[in-house]
Short mmCIF file of C-alpha atoms and ligand atoms in Angstrom, two decimals:
data_model
loop_
_atom_site.label_atom_id
_atom_site.label_comp_id
_atom_site.label_asym_id
_atom_site.label_seq_id
_atom_site.Cartn_x
_atom_site.Cartn_y
_atom_site.Cartn_z
CA MET A 1 -8.69 -18.43 8.44
CA ARG A 2 -11.49 -17.38 6.11
CA TYR A 3 -12.07 -13.99 4.48
CA GLN A 4 -15.32 -12.17 3.97
CA SER A 5 -16.23 -9.42 1.63
CA THR A 6 -17.01 -5.93 2.87
CA ARG A 7 -20.23 -5.94 0.88
CA GLY A 8 -21.50 -9.22 2.20
CA GLN A 9 -22.38 -11.02 -1.08
CA ALA A 10 -19.28 -12.81 -2.22
CA PRO A 11 -18.30 -16.31 -1.08
CA LEU A 12 -16.11 -16.74 1.91
CA LEU A 13 -12.59 -17.64 0.76
CA GLY A 14 -9.35 -19.00 2.10
CA PHE A 15 -6.03 -17.28 1.83
CA ARG A 16 -4.93 -18.80 -1.52
CA ASP A 17 -8.10 -17.86 -3.23
CA VAL A 18 -8.25 -14.41 -1.69
CA THR A 19 -4.67 -13.73 -2.94
CA LEU A 20 -5.44 -14.88 -6.45
CA ALA A 21 -8.89 -13.14 -6.55
CA GLY A 22 -7.82 -9.64 -5.60
CA LEU A 23 -11.26 -7.91 -5.54
CA ALA A 24 -14.36 -9.75 -4.11
CA SER A 25 -16.96 -10.65 -6.79
CA ASP A 26 -19.51 -8.42 -5.25
CA GLY A 27 -17.17 -5.36 -5.65
CA GLY A 28 -16.11 -5.33 -2.00
CA LEU A 29 -12.74 -6.02 -0.40
CA TYR A 30 -11.82 -9.09 1.47
CA VAL A 31 -11.01 -8.90 5.25
CA PRO A 32 -10.25 -11.66 7.77
CA GLU A 33 -13.48 -13.02 9.45
CA ALA A 34 -11.81 -12.32 12.77
CA TRP A 35 -8.58 -10.62 13.80
CA PRO A 36 -5.89 -13.02 15.15
CA GLN A 37 -4.99 -12.15 18.73
CA PHE A 38 -1.54 -11.63 20.16
CA SER A 39 -1.19 -11.43 23.93
CA ALA A 40 1.36 -9.22 25.73
CA ASP A 41 3.45 -12.33 26.19
CA ASP A 42 3.34 -13.19 22.46
CA ILE A 43 4.42 -9.66 21.64
CA ALA A 44 7.20 -9.59 24.31
CA ALA A 45 8.53 -12.79 22.74
CA MET A 46 9.21 -11.01 19.46
CA ALA A 47 11.81 -8.84 21.07
CA ASP A 48 14.85 -10.68 19.73
CA LEU A 49 13.41 -11.96 16.49
CA SER A 50 14.77 -11.07 13.06
CA TYR A 51 12.50 -9.37 10.51
CA VAL A 52 11.83 -12.69 8.72
CA GLU A 53 10.93 -14.50 12.02
CA THR A 54 8.72 -11.58 13.04
CA ALA A 55 7.01 -11.93 9.62
CA VAL A 56 6.36 -15.56 10.09
CA ARG A 57 4.89 -15.09 13.61
CA VAL A 58 2.61 -12.23 12.45
CA MET A 59 1.42 -13.69 9.19
CA LEU A 60 1.06 -17.37 10.04
CA PRO A 61 -2.51 -17.05 11.45
CA PHE A 62 -3.54 -15.33 8.17
CA VAL A 63 -2.37 -18.05 5.80
CA GLY A 64 -4.35 -20.86 7.26
CA GLU A 65 -3.71 -24.20 5.73
CA ASP A 66 -2.58 -22.88 2.48
CA LEU A 67 1.10 -22.57 3.51
CA SER A 68 2.96 -24.44 6.16
CA GLU A 69 5.08 -22.50 8.59
CA ALA A 70 8.31 -23.77 6.77
CA GLU A 71 6.92 -22.66 3.42
CA LEU A 72 6.05 -19.20 4.73
CA ARG A 73 9.50 -18.82 6.35
CA GLU A 74 11.14 -19.86 2.94
CA LEU A 75 9.09 -17.27 1.03
CA CYS A 76 9.88 -14.54 3.56
CA ALA A 77 13.52 -15.33 3.56
CA GLN A 78 13.56 -15.10 -0.23
CA ALA A 79 11.53 -11.88 -0.32
CA TYR A 80 13.38 -9.99 2.32
CA GLY A 81 16.77 -11.36 1.22
CA ARG A 82 16.51 -8.87 -1.57
CA PHE A 83 16.57 -5.91 0.77
CA ALA A 84 19.67 -3.75 1.01
CA HIS A 85 19.58 -3.40 4.81
CA ALA A 86 20.12 -6.40 7.21
CA ALA A 87 17.26 -5.14 9.40
CA VAL A 88 14.96 -4.92 6.40
CA THR A 89 12.93 -1.94 7.83
CA PRO A 90 15.41 -0.27 10.23
CA LEU A 91 14.47 2.53 12.76
CA THR A 92 16.36 5.78 12.80
CA GLN A 93 16.00 8.29 15.71
CA LEU A 94 15.49 11.93 14.89
CA ASP A 95 15.06 13.42 18.33
CA HIS A 96 13.80 12.61 21.80
CA ARG A 97 10.38 11.64 20.46
CA ASN A 98 10.52 11.16 16.66
CA TRP A 99 11.70 8.12 14.75
CA LEU A 100 11.78 7.15 11.10
CA LEU A 101 10.84 3.58 9.99
CA GLU A 102 12.77 3.15 6.78
CA LEU A 103 10.63 1.21 4.48
CA PHE A 104 12.55 1.92 1.27
CA HIS A 105 15.44 -0.56 1.25
CA GLY A 106 13.81 -2.85 -1.31
CA PRO A 107 14.58 -3.22 -4.88
CA THR A 108 12.43 -0.31 -6.13
CA LEU A 109 13.02 2.07 -3.19
CA ALA A 110 9.54 2.37 -1.72
CA PHE A 111 7.53 0.64 0.99
CA LYS A 112 5.61 -1.20 -1.63
CA ASP A 113 8.42 -3.71 -2.01
CA VAL A 114 7.81 -5.11 1.49
CA ALA A 115 4.49 -6.53 0.38
CA LEU A 116 5.05 -6.98 -3.31
CA GLN A 117 8.19 -9.00 -3.11
CA LEU A 118 6.30 -11.45 -1.09
CA LEU A 119 3.12 -11.31 -3.28
CA GLY A 120 5.19 -12.16 -6.38
CA LEU A 121 6.36 -15.33 -4.71
CA LEU A 122 2.91 -16.20 -3.42
CA PHE A 123 1.49 -15.90 -6.97
CA GLU A 124 4.24 -18.23 -8.20
CA LYS A 125 3.69 -20.78 -5.30
CA PHE A 126 -0.09 -20.78 -5.70
CA LEU A 127 0.05 -21.17 -9.46
CA THR A 128 2.48 -24.08 -9.50
CA GLY A 129 0.95 -26.78 -11.64
CA SER A 130 -1.71 -24.43 -13.11
CA THR A 131 -1.97 -23.97 -16.88
CA THR A 132 -4.27 -20.95 -16.58
CA PRO A 133 -2.36 -17.78 -17.26
CA LEU A 134 -2.68 -14.96 -14.65
CA THR A 135 -3.56 -11.39 -15.95
CA ILE A 136 -2.65 -8.87 -13.32
CA VAL A 137 -4.23 -5.42 -13.71
CA GLY A 138 -3.08 -2.54 -11.58
CA ALA A 139 -3.20 1.23 -11.10
CA THR A 140 -0.35 3.23 -9.77
CA SER A 141 0.33 6.79 -8.74
CA GLY A 142 3.98 5.81 -9.02
CA ASP A 143 5.37 3.32 -6.49
CA THR A 144 3.02 0.24 -6.68
CA GLY A 145 3.69 -0.01 -10.37
CA SER A 146 7.55 -0.42 -10.12
CA ALA A 147 7.36 -2.64 -7.12
CA ALA A 148 4.81 -4.93 -8.78
CA ILE A 149 6.68 -5.01 -12.10
CA ASP A 150 9.87 -5.94 -10.27
CA ALA A 151 8.10 -8.69 -8.40
CA VAL A 152 6.71 -10.42 -11.59
CA ALA A 153 8.87 -9.30 -14.53
CA GLY A 154 9.78 -12.34 -16.62
CA ARG A 155 7.61 -14.77 -14.62
CA HIS A 156 6.13 -17.54 -16.71
CA GLY A 157 2.38 -17.57 -16.98
CA VAL A 158 1.85 -14.04 -15.65
CA ASP A 159 1.16 -10.85 -17.56
CA ILE A 160 1.00 -7.49 -15.83
CA PHE A 161 -0.86 -4.44 -17.18
CA MET A 162 -0.09 -1.33 -15.10
CA LEU A 163 -1.94 1.96 -15.55
CA HIS A 164 -0.27 5.28 -14.38
CA PRO A 165 -1.62 8.75 -14.82
CA LYS A 166 0.37 10.34 -17.63
CA GLY A 167 2.71 13.11 -16.57
CA ARG A 168 1.64 12.80 -12.88
CA VAL A 169 4.39 10.48 -11.52
CA SER A 170 8.11 11.54 -11.04
CA GLU A 171 10.45 10.80 -13.80
CA VAL A 172 12.45 8.26 -11.77
CA GLN A 173 9.07 6.48 -10.90
CA ARG A 174 8.06 6.37 -14.54
CA ARG A 175 11.39 5.14 -15.71
CA GLN A 176 11.50 2.49 -12.97
CA MET A 177 8.38 1.04 -14.69
CA THR A 178 8.77 1.76 -18.35
CA THR A 179 12.36 0.58 -18.74
CA VAL A 180 11.54 -2.96 -17.70
CA LEU A 181 11.29 -4.47 -21.10
CA ALA A 182 10.30 -8.05 -20.24
CA PRO A 183 7.64 -9.26 -22.60
CA ASN A 184 5.13 -9.90 -19.85
CA VAL A 185 5.21 -6.24 -18.64
CA HIS A 186 2.76 -3.81 -20.22
CA ASN A 187 2.83 -0.16 -19.01
CA ILE A 188 -0.06 2.10 -19.95
CA ALA A 189 -0.04 5.87 -19.39
CA ILE A 190 -3.65 7.00 -19.16
CA GLU A 191 -4.76 10.53 -19.92
CA GLY A 192 -6.38 10.98 -16.49
CA SER A 193 -5.75 10.77 -12.79
CA PHE A 194 -4.77 7.87 -10.52
CA ASP A 195 -8.48 7.76 -9.33
CA ASP A 196 -9.50 7.21 -13.00
CA ALA A 197 -6.97 4.36 -13.26
CA GLN A 198 -8.11 2.78 -10.04
CA ALA A 199 -11.72 3.02 -11.01
CA MET A 200 -11.01 1.38 -14.28
CA VAL A 201 -9.19 -1.48 -12.58
CA LYS A 202 -12.13 -2.15 -10.29
CA ALA A 203 -14.55 -1.95 -13.19
CA MET A 204 -12.57 -4.67 -15.03
CA PHE A 205 -13.16 -6.99 -12.07
CA ASN A 206 -16.78 -6.16 -12.00
CA ASP A 207 -17.37 -6.50 -15.71
CA ALA A 208 -18.46 -10.10 -16.24
CA ALA A 209 -17.73 -10.14 -19.94
CA PHE A 210 -14.21 -8.97 -19.39
CA SER A 211 -13.34 -10.76 -16.20
CA GLY A 212 -14.89 -13.91 -17.46
CA ARG A 213 -12.27 -14.05 -20.26
CA PHE A 214 -9.08 -13.77 -18.10
CA GLN A 215 -7.95 -15.03 -14.70
CA LEU A 216 -7.64 -11.52 -13.31
CA SER A 217 -5.64 -10.72 -10.20
CA ALA A 218 -4.68 -7.54 -8.37
CA VAL A 219 -1.46 -6.17 -7.04
CA ASN A 220 -2.88 -3.02 -5.51
CA SER A 221 -3.76 -2.98 -1.83
CA ILE A 222 -7.24 -4.06 -2.66
CA ASN A 223 -5.48 -7.50 -2.57
CA TRP A 224 -5.57 -8.56 1.09
CA ALA A 225 -2.06 -10.20 0.90
CA ARG A 226 -0.59 -6.74 0.35
CA LEU A 227 -1.82 -5.48 3.67
CA MET A 228 -1.11 -8.67 5.57
CA ALA A 229 2.66 -8.23 4.72
CA GLN A 230 2.57 -4.58 5.82
CA ILE A 231 1.20 -5.35 9.33
CA VAL A 232 4.65 -6.94 10.09
CA TYR A 233 6.65 -3.75 10.27
CA TYR A 234 4.32 -2.18 12.78
CA PHE A 235 5.04 -5.07 15.24
CA TYR A 236 8.69 -5.11 14.32
CA ALA A 237 9.06 -1.28 15.02
CA ALA A 238 6.80 -1.15 18.13
CA VAL A 239 8.62 -4.10 19.79
CA ARG A 240 11.95 -2.26 19.25
CA LEU A 241 10.50 0.75 21.05
CA GLY A 242 9.30 -1.12 24.10
CA ALA A 243 5.99 -2.82 23.18
CA PRO A 244 4.10 -4.37 24.76
CA GLY A 245 5.23 -2.28 27.81
CA ARG A 246 4.99 1.01 25.92
CA LYS A 247 2.49 2.37 23.44
CA VAL A 248 3.84 4.15 20.38
CA SER A 249 2.15 6.19 17.72
CA PHE A 250 2.67 5.84 13.99
CA ALA A 251 2.41 8.77 11.59
CA VAL A 252 1.52 7.38 8.15
CA PRO A 253 1.57 9.40 4.85
CA THR A 254 -1.68 8.25 3.42
CA GLY A 255 -3.25 7.96 0.00
CA ASN A 256 -5.12 4.74 -0.64
CA PHE A 257 -5.38 4.03 3.16
CA GLY A 258 -3.60 0.68 2.72
CA ASP A 259 -0.47 1.32 4.80
CA VAL A 260 -2.39 2.82 7.72
CA PHE A 261 -5.09 0.17 7.63
CA ALA A 262 -2.27 -2.36 8.12
CA GLY A 263 -1.41 -0.32 11.28
CA TYR A 264 -5.07 -0.53 12.31
CA ALA A 265 -4.94 -4.27 11.77
CA ALA A 266 -1.99 -4.52 14.01
CA ALA A 267 -3.75 -2.57 16.77
CA ARG A 268 -6.81 -4.95 16.46
CA MET A 269 -4.44 -7.86 16.80
CA GLY A 270 -3.33 -6.64 20.20
CA LEU A 271 -0.32 -4.34 19.44
CA PRO A 272 -0.50 -1.44 21.91
CA VAL A 273 -0.76 1.67 19.71
CA GLU A 274 -1.40 5.07 21.11
CA ARG A 275 -2.52 6.73 17.76
CA LEU A 276 -2.41 6.04 14.10
CA ILE A 277 -1.90 9.50 12.52
CA VAL A 278 -3.25 9.72 9.06
CA ALA A 279 -1.33 12.34 7.21
CA THR A 280 -2.65 13.64 3.86
CA ASN A 281 -1.34 16.23 1.48
CA VAL A 282 -3.83 18.81 0.17
CA ASN A 283 -5.84 16.00 -1.37
CA ASP A 284 -7.39 15.72 2.06
CA ILE A 285 -10.51 13.64 1.78
CA LEU A 286 -9.29 11.22 4.48
CA HIS A 287 -8.51 14.05 6.92
CA ARG A 288 -11.98 15.60 6.38
CA ALA A 289 -13.62 12.19 6.74
CA LEU A 290 -11.85 11.31 9.99
CA SER A 291 -12.21 14.75 11.54
CA THR A 292 -15.73 15.68 10.38
CA GLY A 293 -17.30 12.62 8.79
CA ASP A 294 -17.41 14.30 5.34
CA TYR A 295 -16.10 11.79 2.77
CA SER A 296 -16.53 13.73 -0.47
CA ALA A 297 -14.06 13.63 -3.33
CA GLY A 298 -13.11 16.72 -5.26
CA THR A 299 -10.72 17.11 -8.15
CA VAL A 300 -7.25 15.76 -7.62
CA THR A 301 -4.63 18.44 -7.10
CA PRO A 302 -1.13 17.53 -8.36
CA THR A 303 1.48 17.93 -5.58
CA ALA A 304 5.15 17.25 -4.98
CA ALA A 305 4.07 14.06 -3.21
CA PRO A 306 2.39 12.52 -6.29
CA SER A 307 1.88 9.01 -4.86
CA MET A 308 -0.64 10.52 -2.46
CA ASP A 309 -2.57 12.50 -5.04
CA ILE A 310 -5.59 10.34 -4.47
CA GLN A 311 -9.19 11.29 -3.59
CA VAL A 312 -10.87 7.88 -3.54
CA SER A 313 -9.05 5.67 -1.02
CA SER A 314 -9.88 2.01 -1.63
CA ASN A 315 -9.04 0.64 1.80
CA PHE A 316 -11.17 3.14 3.62
CA GLU A 317 -14.03 0.78 2.90
CA ARG A 318 -12.30 -1.88 4.95
CA LEU A 319 -12.18 0.47 7.96
CA LEU A 320 -15.71 1.53 7.53
CA PHE A 321 -16.87 -2.14 7.45
CA ASP A 322 -14.80 -3.04 10.56
CA VAL A 323 -15.67 -0.06 12.80
CA GLY A 324 -19.23 0.25 11.47
CA GLY A 325 -20.39 -3.16 12.77
CA ARG A 326 -19.49 -5.45 9.87
CA ASP A 327 -22.80 -4.96 8.12
CA GLY A 328 -22.01 -5.88 4.45
CA ALA A 329 -25.53 -4.92 3.09
CA ALA A 330 -25.58 -1.51 4.78
CA LEU A 331 -22.05 -0.79 3.63
CA ALA A 332 -22.74 -1.95 0.02
CA GLU A 333 -25.64 0.67 -0.12
CA GLN A 334 -23.44 3.39 1.36
CA MET A 335 -20.67 2.64 -1.14
CA ARG A 336 -23.10 2.54 -4.05
CA GLY A 337 -24.32 6.01 -3.02
CA PHE A 338 -20.68 7.17 -2.87
CA GLU A 339 -19.93 5.72 -6.32
CA THR A 340 -22.89 7.73 -7.85
CA SER A 341 -22.39 11.06 -6.08
CA LYS A 342 -18.72 10.93 -4.99
CA ALA A 343 -19.82 12.08 -1.55
CA MET A 344 -21.05 10.46 1.71
CA ARG A 345 -21.26 11.05 5.41
CA LEU A 346 -19.85 8.59 7.83
CA THR A 347 -22.33 7.07 10.34
CA ASN A 348 -21.87 7.92 13.96
CA ALA A 349 -20.67 4.37 14.68
CA GLN A 350 -18.09 4.72 11.89
CA LEU A 351 -16.90 8.12 13.07
CA THR A 352 -16.65 7.20 16.74
CA GLY A 353 -15.25 3.73 15.96
CA ALA A 354 -12.42 5.28 13.87
CA ALA A 355 -11.79 8.03 16.51
CA ARG A 356 -10.70 5.28 18.98
CA TYR A 357 -7.59 4.56 16.80
CA PHE A 358 -7.04 7.48 14.47
CA ALA A 359 -5.96 11.13 14.41
CA SER A 360 -5.54 12.99 11.16
CA ASP A 361 -3.81 16.01 9.67
CA ARG A 362 -3.57 17.83 6.39
CA VAL A 363 -0.01 19.02 5.44
CA ASP A 364 0.43 21.68 2.83
CA ALA A 365 3.51 22.24 0.59
CA ALA A 366 5.07 24.78 2.95
CA ASP A 367 4.82 22.49 5.98
CA MET A 368 6.07 19.48 3.90
CA SER A 369 9.22 21.49 2.77
CA GLN A 370 9.77 22.67 6.31
CA ALA A 371 9.71 19.05 7.49
CA MET A 372 12.33 18.02 4.79
CA ARG A 373 14.57 20.91 6.07
CA TRP A 374 14.08 19.99 9.74
CA ALA A 375 15.02 16.27 9.03
CA ALA A 376 18.02 17.42 6.96
CA ASP A 377 19.19 19.42 9.96
CA SER A 378 18.86 16.25 12.03
CA GLY A 379 21.04 14.43 9.36
CA GLU A 380 18.28 12.63 7.41
CA VAL A 381 17.28 13.31 3.82
CA ILE A 382 13.60 12.37 3.44
CA ASP A 383 11.21 12.23 0.47
CA PRO A 384 8.09 14.52 0.21
CA HIS A 385 5.73 11.69 1.27
CA THR A 386 7.73 10.96 4.39
CA ALA A 387 7.91 14.75 5.07
CA ILE A 388 4.15 14.86 5.18
CA GLY A 389 4.08 12.13 7.73
CA LEU A 390 6.84 13.72 9.77
CA ALA A 391 5.07 17.17 9.65
CA ALA A 392 2.01 15.55 11.09
CA ALA A 393 3.98 13.57 13.64
CA ARG A 394 5.68 16.66 14.94
CA ARG A 395 2.45 18.45 15.76
CA ALA A 396 0.37 15.45 16.83
CA ASP A 397 -1.17 15.57 20.31
CA VAL A 398 0.31 12.33 21.68
CA THR A 399 2.29 11.45 24.76
CA GLY A 400 4.63 8.60 23.63
CA GLN A 401 7.19 7.98 20.95
CA VAL A 402 6.10 8.62 17.35
CA VAL A 403 7.27 6.56 14.39
CA THR A 404 6.94 8.18 11.01
CA LEU A 405 6.80 5.66 8.15
CA ALA A 406 9.46 6.71 5.62
CA THR A 407 7.63 5.33 2.62
CA ALA A 408 10.15 6.14 -0.19
CA HIS A 409 13.79 6.86 -0.86
CA ALA A 410 14.36 10.58 -1.30
CA ALA A 411 16.10 10.10 -4.73
CA LYS A 412 12.84 9.04 -6.27
CA PHE A 413 11.72 12.63 -5.87
CA GLY A 414 15.09 14.42 -6.37
CA THR A 415 13.72 17.65 -7.84
CA ALA A 416 11.23 18.24 -4.91
CA VAL A 417 13.82 17.33 -2.30
CA GLU A 418 16.40 19.69 -3.93
CA ARG A 419 13.86 22.54 -4.07
CA ALA A 420 13.19 22.16 -0.29
CA THR A 421 16.63 21.47 1.04
CA GLY A 422 19.11 22.78 -1.63
CA SER A 423 20.79 19.43 -2.17
CA ARG A 424 19.85 16.64 -4.55
CA PRO A 425 19.78 13.14 -3.28
CA ILE A 426 21.45 10.51 -5.50
CA LEU A 427 20.05 7.19 -6.62
CA PRO A 428 21.73 3.99 -5.38
CA PRO A 429 24.46 2.82 -7.89
CA ARG A 430 22.29 -0.04 -9.28
CA LEU A 431 20.01 2.61 -10.77
CA ASP A 432 22.97 4.73 -12.18
CA ASP A 433 21.93 4.15 -15.83
CA LEU A 434 18.20 4.69 -15.30
CA PHE A 435 18.14 7.75 -17.45
CA ASP A 436 19.91 6.07 -20.29
CA ARG A 437 17.67 2.98 -20.54
CA GLU A 438 15.04 2.51 -23.27
CA GLU A 439 11.44 3.20 -22.23
CA ARG A 440 8.37 1.33 -23.52
CA TYR A 441 4.76 2.25 -22.79
CA ALA A 442 1.47 2.91 -24.51
CA THR A 443 -0.57 6.06 -24.00
CA LEU A 444 -4.30 5.72 -23.99
CA PRO A 445 -7.44 7.76 -23.21
CA ALA A 446 -8.90 7.08 -19.72
CA THR A 447 -11.81 5.13 -21.05
CA PHE A 448 -12.84 1.58 -20.09
CA GLU A 449 -13.14 0.57 -23.81
CA ALA A 450 -9.73 1.83 -24.81
CA VAL A 451 -7.95 0.18 -21.92
CA THR A 452 -9.75 -3.16 -21.93
CA GLY A 453 -9.43 -3.35 -25.70
CA TYR A 454 -5.67 -2.83 -25.35
CA ILE A 455 -5.39 -5.54 -22.59
CA ALA A 456 -7.69 -7.98 -24.44
CA GLY A 457 -5.43 -7.76 -27.49
CA ARG A 458 -2.37 -8.83 -25.51
CA ALA A 459 -3.43 -10.90 -22.45
CA GLN A 460 -3.65 -14.72 -22.60
CA PRO A 461 -7.27 -15.81 -22.15
CA LYS A 462 -8.28 -18.57 -19.59
CA GLY A 463 -8.46 -21.11 -22.39
C1 PLP B 1 5.81 6.94 -1.22
C2 PLP B 1 4.36 6.73 -0.82
N1 PLP B 1 4.02 7.19 0.36
C3 PLP B 1 2.73 7.04 0.81
C4 PLP B 1 1.80 6.38 0.05
C5 PLP B 1 0.36 6.24 0.58
O1 PLP B 1 0.19 4.88 1.00
P1 PLP B 1 -1.30 4.29 1.02
O2 PLP B 1 -1.78 4.40 -0.44
O3 PLP B 1 -1.10 2.89 1.43
O4 PLP B 1 -2.16 5.11 1.90
C6 PLP B 1 2.13 5.92 -1.19
C7 PLP B 1 1.21 5.25 -2.16
O5 PLP B 1 0.53 4.38 -1.84
C8 PLP B 1 3.46 6.00 -1.62
O6 PLP B 1 3.91 5.50 -2.81
N1 LIG B 2 0.40 5.38 -4.02
C1 LIG B 2 0.12 4.20 -4.77
C2 LIG B 2 -1.26 4.10 -5.22
C3 LIG B 2 -1.76 2.72 -5.26
O1 LIG B 2 -1.85 2.25 -4.05
P1 LIG B 2 -1.94 0.70 -3.53
O2 LIG B 2 -1.21 0.67 -2.27
O3 LIG B 2 -3.38 0.49 -3.44
O4 LIG B 2 -1.30 -0.14 -4.61
C4 LIG B 2 1.24 3.99 -5.84
O5 LIG B 2 2.32 4.31 -5.57
O6 LIG B 2 0.93 3.45 -6.80
#
């Protein structure tokens, strides 16, 4: 399997190099040259597989010759052995049509663990024998940060610099990052939004002077390996609900378009999916883009679902590339226009290509709270992000079963859940002392100079 950049100019890479590189050298994102195909028989044969075995089946075609099947199985067993539920990502039924896919049983209580536990092990595997230190730079609106830090804290030869928007993540999310005091973990609160942080991370990769000094890598979903690991749970859930004989829909609370792009990848690989329902909060650029073709970013509005307070969705570029005819040069021009004006129109091919797979919805604060109360009446306490997905799922125009991706544990957003439902969810016992732990982080202005200066003073150069 080889990977190509969405902007057409970067070299084709294999899985190991794509995992270590993160962003492509032309500023694009890596995608597989072709989607592996699973027949109805292949999918039916997954019916009795454990999560780990499903993961091996689904991911093996993506890793090419860089990992043997036995090595991949060993890494998956290690990564998913840290989850607190035997099924790793269990399904819970809410009513005759609605299901929750619980993705929050990993160490940091969000869906990010599913991919990042594996990515941490992949880094370790691919760096064995290398003397060049790895400098991971990442941006988080709350959940990627703690999951990535958990995956690499204390690992030899790796430093992680994680940028979060100051005051715009929940207190639990912040503390999950800033109380990890391992010397290779560097948290930075920037005085700006998640979009500012994400733009800075991309600029670091594109700045030859900076990226030439360090072996940079990414833990955000710009890194293909993140999405590859997320494809697995779409197969795992759909098979349990009758695939390939029955089509299901997935409602996905969406910010950076990574999670739902993984669902799109599953559909392209042959999984029968009725609809992928993109659910946004009031930061609704993706809903506008998919429903009208208007991809224009405004100012980010802080909400009770802070991890989705995003206006510039990295992975949307992957979709535009794939449904728009895989024309790297044309997409590079389109994206350059967007980077200058923060606005663009989807082409007809992109709009109609996307419409074959996606529906979308914008969920406001009142509908989000109502969904939390409805789930509580059905016996499930859900977090604000999941509630946005569920609100969209309940009003979606689909005929089959709908699986809402439950992307975070409710206790990560205790205040918002309590406000909506009247009761406060509690953190699992292993986080009992989270509020007593010492915190460590730097606060910096949201400028490239300030952040790269801080990193350059602490990261280990290539040598
Ligand atoms: C809890 C939660 N739900 C949903 C999302 C949105 O996922 P994505 O950015 O992959 O669209 C995020 C952030 O990524 C998140 O942390
Ligand atoms: N919501 C995310 C934002 C970063 O998304 P990613 O999937 O690209 O890492 C977060 O919680 O940090």
